[in-house]
């Protein structure tokens, strides 16, 4: 079946729940940056959906830029050593930067990224992530806005992929076992 819905077992978060939470966070971000020129930095590829929806839920001006990164390391375990595949087009020195992510899993990607961005001497760096997994607590990443804390199970949708697919699912859901086999 070509339809995504036939691969899903259980919806964890609906499109409505996601949109409602985004509206709340966007209002807080509007307030935080009302007198500042904020640059939203999205991490490709997972953050594409949250960047598009968060920025349109905001009512203040913003700019956008993107980074593509890949973690080094053998096997499935992330090493925390990150390679920049595509750097920012923007000089962020003196700028107010808000990193926009889909998910913090181990936290290794963002802890590297934030220290890298800080070395460029921006006026501020904050993080907004739509989702967070329990393991993130083990790596101290100072996150200002979190959409939802997720249970420790594999989920897809709203930017989260399995083998590059399912990002375009508007909800967040668990995958049926037949997908893996
Ligand atoms: C995923 C996710 C985050 C990162 C979180 O990206 O989108 O960027 O992993 O993992 P961590 O907290 O354990 O470092 P991925 O590297 O799978 O690339 P993608 O965004 O293209 O899916
Ligand atoms: Mn990602
Ligand atoms: Mg991925």
XYZ file of C-alpha atoms and ligand atoms in Angstrom:
205
model
C 0.000 0.000 0.000
C 1.443 3.349 -1.043
C -0.352 5.233 1.708
C 1.587 6.138 4.833
C -1.382 5.384 7.086
C -1.189 1.634 6.383
C 2.264 1.504 8.038
C 1.179 3.082 11.326
C 0.176 1.379 14.569
C -0.634 4.171 16.987
C -0.840 7.944 16.751
C 1.147 9.527 19.573
C 0.410 13.166 18.716
C -2.261 14.442 16.345
C -1.879 17.287 13.884
C -4.201 19.387 16.095
C -2.128 18.771 19.219
C 1.029 19.739 17.333
C -0.530 22.918 15.934
C -1.928 23.977 19.306
C 1.428 23.544 21.013
C 3.190 25.391 18.197
C 0.826 28.345 18.605
C 1.676 28.553 22.319
C 5.400 28.456 21.691
C 5.191 30.932 18.795
C 3.463 33.438 21.089
C 6.287 33.098 23.617
C 8.907 33.501 20.896
C 7.083 36.585 19.566
C 7.306 38.068 23.046
C 10.953 37.093 23.616
C 12.178 38.579 20.322
C 9.748 41.470 19.878
C 12.570 44.037 19.996
C 15.268 41.777 18.539
C 16.150 40.741 15.017
C 15.893 36.965 15.308
C 17.572 34.481 12.968
C 15.945 31.052 12.920
C 18.506 28.321 12.197
C 17.013 25.033 11.043
C 18.893 21.742 11.108
C 18.329 19.831 7.878
C 16.420 17.748 7.190
C 14.155 16.919 10.103
C 13.527 20.532 11.128
C 11.928 21.520 7.818
C 8.367 20.943 9.036
C 8.719 22.690 12.392
C 10.568 25.606 10.775
C 7.773 26.094 8.248
C 4.984 25.871 10.829
C 6.653 27.679 13.736
C 7.759 30.634 11.612
C 4.256 31.025 10.169
C 2.696 30.843 13.651
C 4.951 33.755 14.643
C 3.787 37.310 13.973
C 7.118 39.147 14.319
C 9.782 39.461 11.620
C 12.387 36.736 11.372
C 15.124 35.538 9.043
C 15.929 31.895 8.297
C 19.072 29.943 7.595
C 19.967 26.260 7.493
C 22.741 23.920 8.479
C 23.294 20.356 7.362
C 25.334 18.180 9.673
C 26.257 14.535 9.903
C 27.557 12.667 12.914
C 30.731 10.668 12.577
C 31.198 7.363 14.243
C 30.921 3.672 13.603
C 27.770 1.656 14.019
C 24.506 2.996 15.268
C 25.841 4.811 18.318
C 26.275 8.520 17.788
C 29.775 9.666 18.731
C 28.916 13.292 19.292
C 31.533 14.284 16.735
C 29.727 16.203 14.073
C 30.739 17.203 10.582
C 29.258 20.291 8.943
C 27.991 19.376 5.459
C 26.392 22.762 4.801
C 27.252 25.792 6.870
C 25.147 28.901 7.431
C 24.962 31.521 4.683
C 24.681 34.151 7.428
C 27.395 35.737 9.591
C 25.809 35.343 13.037
C 28.247 37.564 14.929
C 26.114 39.890 17.065
C 22.894 38.209 15.947
C 20.129 36.650 18.036
C 20.041 33.003 16.940
C 17.223 30.577 17.615
C 18.078 26.997 16.645
C 14.982 25.118 15.467
C 15.031 21.309 15.692
C 12.548 18.491 15.271
C 13.931 16.280 18.022
C 16.604 15.991 20.677
C 17.375 12.319 21.116
C 20.781 11.880 22.808
C 21.459 15.622 22.663
C 24.862 15.071 21.055
C 23.998 16.867 17.806
C 22.806 20.029 19.515
C 25.518 20.164 22.164
C 28.083 20.187 19.362
C 26.101 22.618 17.246
C 25.479 25.132 20.016
C 29.133 25.257 21.052
C 30.079 25.685 17.398
C 27.598 28.550 16.998
C 28.697 30.220 20.248
C 32.284 30.370 18.991
C 31.033 32.747 16.278
C 30.054 35.256 18.991
C 26.343 35.732 18.377
C 24.415 38.065 20.703
C 22.434 35.035 21.928
C 21.756 31.380 21.093
C 18.588 29.601 22.192
C 17.037 26.280 21.208
C 13.495 25.377 20.256
C 12.796 21.664 19.698
C 9.436 20.163 18.830
C 10.199 16.817 20.488
C 12.564 15.476 23.117
C 13.429 11.917 24.124
C 14.239 10.858 27.716
C 17.900 10.176 26.911
C 18.408 13.886 26.208
C 18.648 14.427 29.967
C 22.080 12.720 29.939
C 23.639 15.442 27.801
C 23.161 18.859 29.294
C 21.634 20.866 26.461
C 19.978 24.042 27.626
C 16.676 24.055 25.714
C 14.419 27.071 26.030
C 11.318 25.712 24.271
C 10.202 22.062 24.044
C 7.015 21.077 22.248
C 6.546 17.608 23.683
C 8.499 15.064 25.706
C 8.130 11.727 23.942
C 8.238 8.208 25.375
C 11.293 6.116 24.571
C 9.920 4.352 21.496
C 10.634 4.759 17.822
C 8.250 7.230 16.218
C 7.983 8.889 12.819
C 6.258 11.882 11.321
C 6.394 15.659 11.419
C 9.998 15.608 10.185
C 11.034 12.398 11.960
C 12.075 9.749 9.448
C 12.593 6.024 9.136
C 15.101 5.353 6.332
C 14.406 8.823 4.977
C 10.643 8.380 4.759
C 7.561 9.316 6.852
C 8.710 12.911 7.401
C 5.587 14.176 5.604
C 3.190 12.503 8.019
C 1.297 15.347 9.720
C 0.996 13.479 13.038
C 3.565 11.538 15.087
C 3.037 7.778 15.206
C 4.638 4.389 15.836
C 5.437 2.118 12.894
C 4.052 -1.341 12.304
C 6.555 -4.235 12.629
C 6.102 -5.212 8.951
C 7.843 -1.985 7.980
C 11.108 -3.062 9.593
C 11.161 -6.590 8.169
C 17.997 13.519 13.846
C 17.116 14.627 14.373
C 18.095 15.515 15.103
C 19.124 14.532 15.621
C 18.900 14.260 17.083
O 18.630 13.971 12.678
O 16.495 15.321 13.297
O 18.700 16.430 14.220
O 18.935 13.298 14.881
O 19.760 13.235 17.535
P 20.731 13.387 18.784
O 20.068 14.264 19.806
O 20.886 11.965 19.276
O 22.022 13.945 18.301
P 19.366 12.973 11.699
O 20.822 12.991 11.995
O 18.676 11.638 11.713
O 19.179 13.666 10.283
P 17.784 14.110 9.610
O 17.343 15.357 10.306
O 18.135 14.355 8.193
O 16.817 12.969 9.814
Mn 18.012 16.151 12.133
Mg 16.955 11.133 10.737
